[in-house]
PDB file of N, CA and C in Angstrom:
ATOM      1  N   MET N   6     -15.863  15.626  -6.208  1.00 50.00           N
ATOM      2  CA  MET N   6     -15.100  14.634  -5.469  1.00 50.00           C
ATOM      3  C   MET N   6     -13.981  14.088  -6.357  1.00 50.00           C
ATOM      4  N   PRO N   7     -12.744  14.024  -5.827  1.00 66.00           N
ATOM      5  CA  PRO N   7     -11.624  13.503  -6.616  1.00 66.00           C
ATOM      6  C   PRO N   7     -11.838  12.046  -6.994  1.00 66.00           C
ATOM      7  N   SER N   8     -11.234  11.673  -8.103  1.00 89.00           N
ATOM      8  CA  SER N   8     -11.326  10.306  -8.602  1.00 89.00           C
ATOM      9  C   SER N   8     -10.462   9.366  -7.756  1.00 89.00           C
ATOM     10  N   PHE N   9     -10.961   8.149  -7.535  1.00 94.00           N
ATOM     11  CA  PHE N   9     -10.217   7.135  -6.795  1.00 94.00           C
ATOM     12  C   PHE N   9     -10.493   5.788  -7.423  1.00 94.00           C
ATOM     13  N   ASP N  10      -9.430   4.983  -7.579  1.00 95.00           N
ATOM     14  CA  ASP N  10      -9.601   3.667  -8.177  1.00 95.00           C
ATOM     15  C   ASP N  10      -8.591   2.693  -7.586  1.00 95.00           C
ATOM     16  N   VAL N  11      -9.015   1.447  -7.444  1.00 96.00           N
ATOM     17  CA  VAL N  11      -8.157   0.368  -6.960  1.00 96.00           C
ATOM     18  C   VAL N  11      -8.283  -0.781  -7.942  1.00 96.00           C
ATOM     19  N   HIS N  12      -7.135  -1.290  -8.396  1.00 95.00           N
ATOM     20  CA  HIS N  12      -7.141  -2.409  -9.338  1.00 95.00           C
ATOM     21  C   HIS N  12      -6.210  -3.503  -8.807  1.00 95.00           C
ATOM     22  N   VAL N  13      -6.681  -4.739  -8.792  1.00 95.00           N
ATOM     23  CA  VAL N  13      -5.906  -5.878  -8.293  1.00 95.00           C
ATOM     24  C   VAL N  13      -5.485  -6.759  -9.461  1.00 95.00           C
ATOM     25  N   SER N  14      -4.184  -7.057  -9.531  1.00 95.00           N
ATOM     26  CA  SER N  14      -3.643  -7.968 -10.540  1.00 95.00           C
ATOM     27  C   SER N  14      -2.903  -9.083  -9.820  1.00 95.00           C
ATOM     28  N   ASP N  15      -3.299 -10.317 -10.089  1.00 93.00           N
ATOM     29  CA  ASP N  15      -2.671 -11.480  -9.454  1.00 93.00           C
ATOM     30  C   ASP N  15      -1.677 -12.126 -10.401  1.00 93.00           C
ATOM     31  N   TYR N  16      -0.482 -12.391  -9.888  1.00 92.00           N
ATOM     32  CA  TYR N  16       0.571 -13.070 -10.630  1.00 92.00           C
ATOM     33  C   TYR N  16       1.011 -14.284  -9.833  1.00 92.00           C
ATOM     34  N   LEU N  17       1.943 -15.045 -10.346  1.00 88.00           N
ATOM     35  CA  LEU N  17       2.347 -16.301  -9.736  1.00 88.00           C
ATOM     36  C   LEU N  17       2.737 -16.149  -8.266  1.00 88.00           C
ATOM     37  N   GLU N  18       3.691 -15.288  -7.966  1.00 90.00           N
ATOM     38  CA  GLU N  18       4.171 -15.161  -6.586  1.00 90.00           C
ATOM     39  C   GLU N  18       3.890 -13.797  -5.978  1.00 90.00           C
ATOM     40  N   ARG N  19       3.090 -12.981  -6.653  1.00 93.00           N
ATOM     41  CA  ARG N  19       2.817 -11.647  -6.141  1.00 93.00           C
ATOM     42  C   ARG N  19       1.458 -11.155  -6.591  1.00 93.00           C
ATOM     43  N   THR N  20       0.938 -10.263  -5.795  1.00 95.00           N
ATOM     44  CA  THR N  20      -0.286  -9.551  -6.147  1.00 95.00           C
ATOM     45  C   THR N  20       0.065  -8.077  -6.182  1.00 95.00           C
ATOM     46  N   VAL N  21      -0.356  -7.392  -7.244  1.00 96.00           N
ATOM     47  CA  VAL N  21      -0.127  -5.965  -7.369  1.00 96.00           C
ATOM     48  C   VAL N  21      -1.464  -5.254  -7.234  1.00 96.00           C
ATOM     49  N   ILE N  22      -1.509  -4.333  -6.287  1.00 96.00           N
ATOM     50  CA  ILE N  22      -2.704  -3.507  -6.114  1.00 96.00           C
ATOM     51  C   ILE N  22      -2.308  -2.090  -6.531  1.00 96.00           C
ATOM     52  N   THR N  23      -2.918  -1.622  -7.597  1.00 97.00           N
ATOM     53  CA  THR N  23      -2.640  -0.292  -8.123  1.00 97.00           C
ATOM     54  C   THR N  23      -3.693   0.668  -7.593  1.00 97.00           C
ATOM     55  N   VAL N  24      -3.220   1.733  -6.985  1.00 97.00           N
ATOM     56  CA  VAL N  24      -4.104   2.724  -6.380  1.00 97.00           C
ATOM     57  C   VAL N  24      -3.940   4.038  -7.130  1.00 97.00           C
ATOM     58  N   VAL N  25      -5.069   4.665  -7.462  1.00 97.00           N
ATOM     59  CA  VAL N  25      -5.056   5.970  -8.117  1.00 97.00           C
ATOM     60  C   VAL N  25      -5.970   6.893  -7.326  1.00 97.00           C
ATOM     61  N   GLY N  26      -5.387   7.966  -6.822  1.00 97.00           N
ATOM     62  CA  GLY N  26      -6.137   8.939  -6.030  1.00 97.00           C
ATOM     63  C   GLY N  26      -5.506   9.080  -4.651  1.00 97.00           C
ATOM     64  N   GLU N  27      -6.095   9.948  -3.850  1.00 96.00           N
ATOM     65  CA  GLU N  27      -5.556  10.201  -2.520  1.00 96.00           C
ATOM     66  C   GLU N  27      -5.800   9.022  -1.588  1.00 96.00           C
ATOM     67  N   LEU N  28      -4.803   8.703  -0.777  1.00 96.00           N
ATOM     68  CA  LEU N  28      -4.918   7.613   0.199  1.00 96.00           C
ATOM     69  C   LEU N  28      -5.130   8.274   1.558  1.00 96.00           C
ATOM     70  N   ASP N  29      -6.407   8.354   1.960  1.00 96.00           N
ATOM     71  CA  ASP N  29      -6.763   9.074   3.171  1.00 96.00           C
ATOM     72  C   ASP N  29      -7.889   8.366   3.914  1.00 96.00           C
ATOM     73  N   PHE N  30      -8.413   9.018   4.918  1.00 96.00           N
ATOM     74  CA  PHE N  30      -9.460   8.443   5.767  1.00 96.00           C
ATOM     75  C   PHE N  30     -10.647   7.936   4.951  1.00 96.00           C
ATOM     76  N   ASP N  31     -11.026   8.675   3.929  1.00 95.00           N
ATOM     77  CA  ASP N  31     -12.192   8.297   3.128  1.00 95.00           C
ATOM     78  C   ASP N  31     -11.939   7.126   2.189  1.00 95.00           C
ATOM     79  N   THR N  32     -10.695   6.971   1.725  1.00 96.00           N
ATOM     80  CA  THR N  32     -10.412   5.948   0.717  1.00 96.00           C
ATOM     81  C   THR N  32      -9.771   4.669   1.276  1.00 96.00           C
ATOM     82  N   CYS N  33      -9.234   4.733   2.490  1.00 96.00           N
ATOM     83  CA  CYS N  33      -8.596   3.538   3.076  1.00 96.00           C
ATOM     84  C   CYS N  33      -9.511   2.312   3.116  1.00 96.00           C
ATOM     85  N   PRO N  34     -10.804   2.472   3.408  1.00 95.00           N
ATOM     86  CA  PRO N  34     -11.664   1.282   3.416  1.00 95.00           C
ATOM     87  C   PRO N  34     -11.700   0.542   2.073  1.00 95.00           C
ATOM     88  N   GLN N  35     -11.546   1.261   0.973  1.00 94.00           N
ATOM     89  CA  GLN N  35     -11.547   0.610  -0.343  1.00 94.00           C
ATOM     90  C   GLN N  35     -10.289  -0.231  -0.540  1.00 94.00           C
ATOM     91  N   ILE N  36      -9.169   0.246  -0.004  1.00 94.00           N
ATOM     92  CA  ILE N  36      -7.926  -0.537  -0.071  1.00 94.00           C
ATOM     93  C   ILE N  36      -8.076  -1.790   0.789  1.00 94.00           C
ATOM     94  N   THR N  37      -8.669  -1.618   1.963  1.00 93.00           N
ATOM     95  CA  THR N  37      -8.873  -2.758   2.862  1.00 93.00           C
ATOM     96  C   THR N  37      -9.740  -3.817   2.202  1.00 93.00           C
ATOM     97  N   LEU N  38     -10.799  -3.405   1.516  1.00 93.00           N
ATOM     98  CA  LEU N  38     -11.649  -4.366   0.798  1.00 93.00           C
ATOM     99  C   LEU N  38     -10.830  -5.143  -0.230  1.00 93.00           C
ATOM    100  N   ALA N  39      -9.971  -4.439  -0.943  1.00 91.00           N
ATOM    101  CA  ALA N  39      -9.156  -5.103  -1.969  1.00 91.00           C
ATOM    102  C   ALA N  39      -8.147  -6.053  -1.340  1.00 91.00           C
ATOM    103  N   THR N  40      -7.479  -5.630  -0.278  1.00 91.00           N
ATOM    104  CA  THR N  40      -6.453  -6.484   0.323  1.00 91.00           C
ATOM    105  C   THR N  40      -7.058  -7.675   1.052  1.00 91.00           C
ATOM    106  N   ASN N  41      -8.289  -7.556   1.496  1.00 90.00           N
ATOM    107  CA  ASN N  41      -8.943  -8.686   2.169  1.00 90.00           C
ATOM    108  C   ASN N  41      -9.245  -9.833   1.212  1.00 90.00           C
ATOM    109  N   THR N  42      -9.204  -9.570  -0.075  1.00 88.00           N
ATOM    110  CA  THR N  42      -9.537 -10.606  -1.060  1.00 88.00           C
ATOM    111  C   THR N  42      -8.316 -11.335  -1.602  1.00 88.00           C
ATOM    112  N   VAL N  43      -7.102 -10.881  -1.238  1.00 90.00           N
ATOM    113  CA  VAL N  43      -5.896 -11.496  -1.804  1.00 90.00           C
ATOM    114  C   VAL N  43      -5.210 -12.405  -0.796  1.00 90.00           C
ATOM    115  N   ILE N  44      -4.508 -13.388  -1.328  1.00 87.00           N
ATOM    116  CA  ILE N  44      -3.728 -14.307  -0.495  1.00 87.00           C
ATOM    117  C   ILE N  44      -2.346 -13.694  -0.298  1.00 87.00           C
ATOM    118  N   ILE N  45      -1.947 -13.542   0.965  1.00 88.00           N
ATOM    119  CA  ILE N  45      -0.658 -12.931   1.275  1.00 88.00           C
ATOM    120  C   ILE N  45       0.374 -13.979   1.703  1.00 88.00           C
ATOM    121  N   ARG N  46      -0.087 -15.099   2.227  1.00 89.00           N
ATOM    122  CA  ARG N  46       0.822 -16.108   2.763  1.00 89.00           C
ATOM    123  C   ARG N  46       1.896 -16.481   1.744  1.00 89.00           C
ATOM    124  N   ASN N  47       3.170 -16.277   2.146  1.00 90.00           N
ATOM    125  CA  ASN N  47       4.332 -16.629   1.328  1.00 90.00           C
ATOM    126  C   ASN N  47       4.346 -15.957  -0.044  1.00 90.00           C
ATOM    127  N   ARG N  48       3.752 -14.772  -0.124  1.00 94.00           N
ATOM    128  CA  ARG N  48       3.704 -14.024  -1.387  1.00 94.00           C
ATOM    129  C   ARG N  48       4.087 -12.572  -1.140  1.00 94.00           C
ATOM    130  N   THR N  49       4.341 -11.878  -2.214  1.00 95.00           N
ATOM    131  CA  THR N  49       4.597 -10.442  -2.136  1.00 95.00           C
ATOM    132  C   THR N  49       3.323  -9.697  -2.500  1.00 95.00           C
ATOM    133  N   LEU N  50       2.981  -8.736  -1.673  1.00 95.00           N
ATOM    134  CA  LEU N  50       1.878  -7.826  -1.958  1.00 95.00           C
ATOM    135  C   LEU N  50       2.521  -6.500  -2.325  1.00 95.00           C
ATOM    136  N   CYS N  51       2.393  -6.110  -3.570  1.00 96.00           N
ATOM    137  CA  CYS N  51       2.976  -4.864  -4.053  1.00 96.00           C
ATOM    138  C   CYS N  51       1.872  -3.829  -4.185  1.00 96.00           C
ATOM    139  N   LEU N  52       2.034  -2.710  -3.488  1.00 97.00           N
ATOM    140  CA  LEU N  52       1.111  -1.594  -3.647  1.00 97.00           C
ATOM    141  C   LEU N  52       1.758  -0.600  -4.601  1.00 97.00           C
ATOM    142  N   ASN N  53       1.193  -0.474  -5.785  1.00 98.00           N
ATOM    143  CA  ASN N  53       1.674   0.489  -6.761  1.00 98.00           C
ATOM    144  C   ASN N  53       0.996   1.815  -6.438  1.00 98.00           C
ATOM    145  N   LEU N  54       1.770   2.738  -5.867  1.00 98.00           N
ATOM    146  CA  LEU N  54       1.232   4.017  -5.421  1.00 98.00           C
ATOM    147  C   LEU N  54       1.652   5.171  -6.329  1.00 98.00           C
ATOM    148  N   ALA N  55       2.043   4.866  -7.556  1.00 97.00           N
ATOM    149  CA  ALA N  55       2.469   5.906  -8.496  1.00 97.00           C
ATOM    150  C   ALA N  55       1.351   6.906  -8.776  1.00 97.00           C
ATOM    151  N   GLY N  56       0.112   6.491  -8.621  1.00 97.00           N
ATOM    152  CA  GLY N  56      -1.030   7.372  -8.864  1.00 97.00           C
ATOM    153  C   GLY N  56      -1.581   8.007  -7.601  1.00 97.00           C
ATOM    154  N   VAL N  57      -0.805   7.951  -6.505  1.00 98.00           N
ATOM    155  CA  VAL N  57      -1.252   8.504  -5.223  1.00 98.00           C
ATOM    156  C   VAL N  57      -0.454   9.774  -4.912  1.00 98.00           C
ATOM    157  N   PRO N  58      -1.081  10.957  -5.086  1.00 97.00           N
ATOM    158  CA  PRO N  58      -0.365  12.199  -4.827  1.00 97.00           C
ATOM    159  C   PRO N  58      -0.367  12.623  -3.362  1.00 97.00           C
ATOM    160  N   PHE N  59      -1.256  12.010  -2.551  1.00 98.00           N
ATOM    161  CA  PHE N  59      -1.423  12.450  -1.167  1.00 98.00           C
ATOM    162  C   PHE N  59      -1.660  11.259  -0.252  1.00 98.00           C
ATOM    163  N   LEU N  60      -0.977  11.277   0.904  1.00 97.00           N
ATOM    164  CA  LEU N  60      -1.114  10.240   1.925  1.00 97.00           C
ATOM    165  C   LEU N  60      -1.269  10.938   3.265  1.00 97.00           C
ATOM    166  N   ASP N  61      -2.316  10.583   4.030  1.00 97.00           N
ATOM    167  CA  ASP N  61      -2.468  11.165   5.366  1.00 97.00           C
ATOM    168  C   ASP N  61      -2.191  10.114   6.430  1.00 97.00           C
ATOM    169  N   ALA N  62      -2.457  10.452   7.685  1.00 97.00           N
ATOM    170  CA  ALA N  62      -2.179   9.542   8.803  1.00 97.00           C
ATOM    171  C   ALA N  62      -2.963   8.243   8.676  1.00 97.00           C
ATOM    172  N   SER N  63      -4.164   8.303   8.164  1.00 97.00           N
ATOM    173  CA  SER N  63      -4.957   7.080   7.969  1.00 97.00           C
ATOM    174  C   SER N  63      -4.298   6.170   6.947  1.00 97.00           C
ATOM    175  N   GLY N  64      -3.809   6.749   5.871  1.00 97.00           N
ATOM    176  CA  GLY N  64      -3.104   5.978   4.856  1.00 97.00           C
ATOM    177  C   GLY N  64      -1.835   5.363   5.396  1.00 97.00           C
ATOM    178  N   LEU N  65      -1.104   6.130   6.198  1.00 98.00           N
ATOM    179  CA  LEU N  65       0.108   5.603   6.817  1.00 98.00           C
ATOM    180  C   LEU N  65      -0.227   4.440   7.745  1.00 98.00           C
ATOM    181  N   GLY N  66      -1.271   4.587   8.525  1.00 97.00           N
ATOM    182  CA  GLY N  66      -1.698   3.502   9.415  1.00 97.00           C
ATOM    183  C   GLY N  66      -2.079   2.256   8.637  1.00 97.00           C
ATOM    184  N   LEU N  67      -2.737   2.451   7.505  1.00 97.00           N
ATOM    185  CA  LEU N  67      -3.105   1.322   6.649  1.00 97.00           C
ATOM    186  C   LEU N  67      -1.855   0.605   6.147  1.00 97.00           C
ATOM    187  N   LEU N  68      -0.866   1.361   5.684  1.00 97.00           N
ATOM    188  CA  LEU N  68       0.371   0.760   5.187  1.00 97.00           C
ATOM    189  C   LEU N  68       1.092  -0.010   6.287  1.00 97.00           C
ATOM    190  N   GLN N  69       1.147   0.563   7.475  1.00 97.00           N
ATOM    191  CA  GLN N  69       1.800  -0.126   8.590  1.00 97.00           C
ATOM    192  C   GLN N  69       1.048  -1.409   8.959  1.00 97.00           C
ATOM    193  N   GLY N  70      -0.268  -1.349   8.951  1.00 95.00           N
ATOM    194  CA  GLY N  70      -1.057  -2.540   9.247  1.00 95.00           C
ATOM    195  C   GLY N  70      -0.868  -3.622   8.204  1.00 95.00           C
ATOM    196  N   LEU N  71      -0.815  -3.249   6.937  1.00 95.00           N
ATOM    197  CA  LEU N  71      -0.584  -4.224   5.865  1.00 95.00           C
ATOM    198  C   LEU N  71       0.804  -4.842   5.977  1.00 95.00           C
ATOM    199  N   ASP N  72       1.788  -4.017   6.319  1.00 96.00           N
ATOM    200  CA  ASP N  72       3.146  -4.524   6.478  1.00 96.00           C
ATOM    201  C   ASP N  72       3.207  -5.547   7.614  1.00 96.00           C
ATOM    202  N   ARG N  73       2.580  -5.227   8.708  1.00 95.00           N
ATOM    203  CA  ARG N  73       2.545  -6.131   9.871  1.00 95.00           C
ATOM    204  C   ARG N  73       1.803  -7.427   9.520  1.00 95.00           C
ATOM    205  N   TYR N  74       0.653  -7.296   8.872  1.00 92.00           N
ATOM    206  CA  TYR N  74      -0.154  -8.461   8.493  1.00 92.00           C
ATOM    207  C   TYR N  74       0.621  -9.373   7.535  1.00 92.00           C
ATOM    208  N   ALA N  75       1.256  -8.770   6.529  1.00 93.00           N
ATOM    209  CA  ALA N  75       2.029  -9.573   5.567  1.00 93.00           C
ATOM    210  C   ALA N  75       3.149 -10.327   6.284  1.00 93.00           C
ATOM    211  N   GLY N  76       3.868  -9.645   7.164  1.00 93.00           N
ATOM    212  CA  GLY N  76       4.958 -10.285   7.900  1.00 93.00           C
ATOM    213  C   GLY N  76       4.483 -11.425   8.777  1.00 93.00           C
ATOM    214  N   GLU N  77       3.333 -11.262   9.407  1.00 93.00           N
ATOM    215  CA  GLU N  77       2.785 -12.309  10.274  1.00 93.00           C
ATOM    216  C   GLU N  77       2.372 -13.544   9.487  1.00 93.00           C
ATOM    217  N   HIS N  78       2.133 -13.384   8.193  1.00 91.00           N
ATOM    218  CA  HIS N  78       1.681 -14.499   7.355  1.00 91.00           C
ATOM    219  C   HIS N  78       2.726 -14.952   6.349  1.00 91.00           C
ATOM    220  N   GLY N  79       3.989 -14.623   6.620  1.00 93.00           N
ATOM    221  CA  GLY N  79       5.070 -15.094   5.763  1.00 93.00           C
ATOM    222  C   GLY N  79       5.160 -14.378   4.437  1.00 93.00           C
ATOM    223  N   GLY N  80       4.464 -13.270   4.324  1.00 94.00           N
ATOM    224  CA  GLY N  80       4.482 -12.505   3.086  1.00 94.00           C
ATOM    225  C   GLY N  80       5.354 -11.278   3.205  1.00 94.00           C
ATOM    226  N   LEU N  81       5.322 -10.463   2.176  1.00 96.00           N
ATOM    227  CA  LEU N  81       6.137  -9.265   2.122  1.00 96.00           C
ATOM    228  C   LEU N  81       5.324  -8.150   1.479  1.00 96.00           C
ATOM    229  N   LEU N  82       5.339  -6.983   2.101  1.00 96.00           N
ATOM    230  CA  LEU N  82       4.701  -5.807   1.509  1.00 96.00           C
ATOM    231  C   LEU N  82       5.777  -4.991   0.818  1.00 96.00           C
ATOM    232  N   GLU N  83       5.476  -4.574  -0.391  1.00 97.00           N
ATOM    233  CA  GLU N  83       6.400  -3.779  -1.188  1.00 97.00           C
ATOM    234  C   GLU N  83       5.644  -2.546  -1.683  1.00 97.00           C
ATOM    235  N   LEU N  84       6.228  -1.374  -1.538  1.00 98.00           N
ATOM    236  CA  LEU N  84       5.620  -0.147  -2.037  1.00 98.00           C
ATOM    237  C   LEU N  84       6.366   0.287  -3.287  1.00 98.00           C
ATOM    238  N   SER N  85       5.642   0.642  -4.325  1.00 97.00           N
ATOM    239  CA  SER N  85       6.320   1.087  -5.543  1.00 97.00           C
ATOM    240  C   SER N  85       5.741   2.414  -6.017  1.00 97.00           C
ATOM    241  N   GLY N  86       6.591   3.183  -6.678  1.00 97.00           N
ATOM    242  CA  GLY N  86       6.163   4.407  -7.334  1.00 97.00           C
ATOM    243  C   GLY N  86       5.755   5.553  -6.428  1.00 97.00           C
ATOM    244  N   LEU N  87       6.323   5.637  -5.234  1.00 97.00           N
ATOM    245  CA  LEU N  87       5.911   6.699  -4.309  1.00 97.00           C
ATOM    246  C   LEU N  87       6.185   8.085  -4.871  1.00 97.00           C
ATOM    247  N   GLN N  88       5.166   8.921  -4.859  1.00 97.00           N
ATOM    248  CA  GLN N  88       5.328  10.317  -5.241  1.00 97.00           C
ATOM    249  C   GLN N  88       5.938  11.107  -4.086  1.00 97.00           C
ATOM    250  N   THR N  89       6.214  12.369  -4.311  1.00 97.00           N
ATOM    251  CA  THR N  89       6.931  13.206  -3.351  1.00 97.00           C
ATOM    252  C   THR N  89       6.235  13.329  -2.002  1.00 97.00           C
ATOM    253  N   GLN N  90       4.953  13.657  -1.964  1.00 98.00           N
ATOM    254  CA  GLN N  90       4.283  13.879  -0.685  1.00 98.00           C
ATOM    255  C   GLN N  90       4.181  12.610   0.141  1.00 98.00           C
ATOM    256  N   PRO N  91       3.742  11.483  -0.413  1.00 98.00           N
ATOM    257  CA  PRO N  91       3.720  10.256   0.389  1.00 98.00           C
ATOM    258  C   PRO N  91       5.110   9.848   0.895  1.00 98.00           C
ATOM    259  N   ARG N  92       6.118   9.998   0.059  1.00 97.00           N
ATOM    260  CA  ARG N  92       7.491   9.668   0.473  1.00 97.00           C
ATOM    261  C   ARG N  92       7.910  10.582   1.629  1.00 97.00           C
ATOM    262  N   ARG N  93       7.542  11.841   1.552  1.00 97.00           N
ATOM    263  CA  ARG N  93       7.886  12.804   2.607  1.00 97.00           C
ATOM    264  C   ARG N  93       7.195  12.443   3.919  1.00 97.00           C
ATOM    265  N   VAL N  94       5.955  11.979   3.860  1.00 98.00           N
ATOM    266  CA  VAL N  94       5.247  11.544   5.071  1.00 98.00           C
ATOM    267  C   VAL N  94       6.014  10.410   5.748  1.00 98.00           C
ATOM    268  N   LEU N  95       6.453   9.445   4.949  1.00 97.00           N
ATOM    269  CA  LEU N  95       7.221   8.329   5.518  1.00 97.00           C
ATOM    270  C   LEU N  95       8.535   8.809   6.127  1.00 97.00           C
ATOM    271  N   GLU N  96       9.177   9.766   5.471  1.00 97.00           N
ATOM    272  CA  GLU N  96      10.437  10.298   5.999  1.00 97.00           C
ATOM    273  C   GLU N  96      10.207  11.073   7.300  1.00 97.00           C
ATOM    274  N   LEU N  97       9.201  11.946   7.322  1.00 97.00           N
ATOM    275  CA  LEU N  97       8.934  12.777   8.500  1.00 97.00           C
ATOM    276  C   LEU N  97       8.516  11.954   9.718  1.00 97.00           C
ATOM    277  N   THR N  98       7.840  10.846   9.472  1.00 97.00           N
ATOM    278  CA  THR N  98       7.372  10.010  10.577  1.00 97.00           C
ATOM    279  C   THR N  98       8.396   8.954  10.974  1.00 97.00           C
ATOM    280  N   GLY N  99       9.493   8.878  10.239  1.00 97.00           N
ATOM    281  CA  GLY N  99      10.522   7.899  10.556  1.00 97.00           C
ATOM    282  C   GLY N  99      10.141   6.476  10.200  1.00 97.00           C
ATOM    283  N   THR N 100       9.124   6.306   9.377  1.00 97.00           N
ATOM    284  CA  THR N 100       8.645   4.961   9.039  1.00 97.00           C
ATOM    285  C   THR N 100       9.194   4.447   7.704  1.00 97.00           C
ATOM    286  N   ARG N 101       9.892   5.269   6.965  1.00 96.00           N
ATOM    287  CA  ARG N 101      10.385   4.837   5.655  1.00 96.00           C
ATOM    288  C   ARG N 101      11.210   3.557   5.723  1.00 96.00           C
ATOM    289  N   PRO N 102      12.132   3.397   6.695  1.00 96.00           N
ATOM    290  CA  PRO N 102      12.930   2.159   6.741  1.00 96.00           C
ATOM    291  C   PRO N 102      12.083   0.895   6.972  1.00 96.00           C
ATOM    292  N   GLN N 103      10.877   1.062   7.464  1.00 95.00           N
ATOM    293  CA  GLN N 103      10.000  -0.078   7.729  1.00 95.00           C
ATOM    294  C   GLN N 103       9.551  -0.764   6.443  1.00 95.00           C
ATOM    295  N   PHE N 104       9.524  -0.014   5.356  1.00 96.00           N
ATOM    296  CA  PHE N 104       8.934  -0.508   4.122  1.00 96.00           C
ATOM    297  C   PHE N 104       9.989  -0.836   3.067  1.00 96.00           C
ATOM    298  N   ARG N 105       9.713  -1.890   2.314  1.00 96.00           N
ATOM    299  CA  ARG N 105      10.533  -2.218   1.152  1.00 96.00           C
ATOM    300  C   ARG N 105       9.988  -1.381  -0.002  1.00 96.00           C
ATOM    301  N   MET N 106      10.872  -0.646  -0.657  1.00 96.00           N
ATOM    302  CA  MET N 106      10.462   0.255  -1.739  1.00 96.00           C
ATOM    303  C   MET N 106      11.085  -0.180  -3.060  1.00 96.00           C
ATOM    304  N   THR N 107      10.310  -0.030  -4.119  1.00 91.00           N
ATOM    305  CA  THR N 107      10.831  -0.257  -5.472  1.00 91.00           C
ATOM    306  C   THR N 107      10.446   0.944  -6.324  1.00 91.00           C
ATOM    307  N   ALA N 108      11.113   1.073  -7.455  1.00 80.00           N
ATOM    308  CA  ALA N 108      10.876   2.215  -8.349  1.00 80.00           C
ATOM    309  C   ALA N 108       9.508   2.163  -8.974  1.00 80.00           C
TER     310      ALA N 108
END
């Protein structure tokens, strides 16, 4: 089984969740557990996906749900470090403009 890890770092105005491993149907629940523990209201939630080589439809749905949830609570979702395949999924599905991206 491939390795998967989620690490949460809290800062003054942002929370960074670093994900390592594939973001798919099997691993999305672990991201949900992590995001359920952070305060999003009026803060930035940054998902560091530099360690994510693969994103499937479940992962995309998770990202869209987090983006919607953050917006509803005055927060902002930011994606950082997207590798080629996850970036391509966002491009092919037309969802890339929905997300704020950083290097």
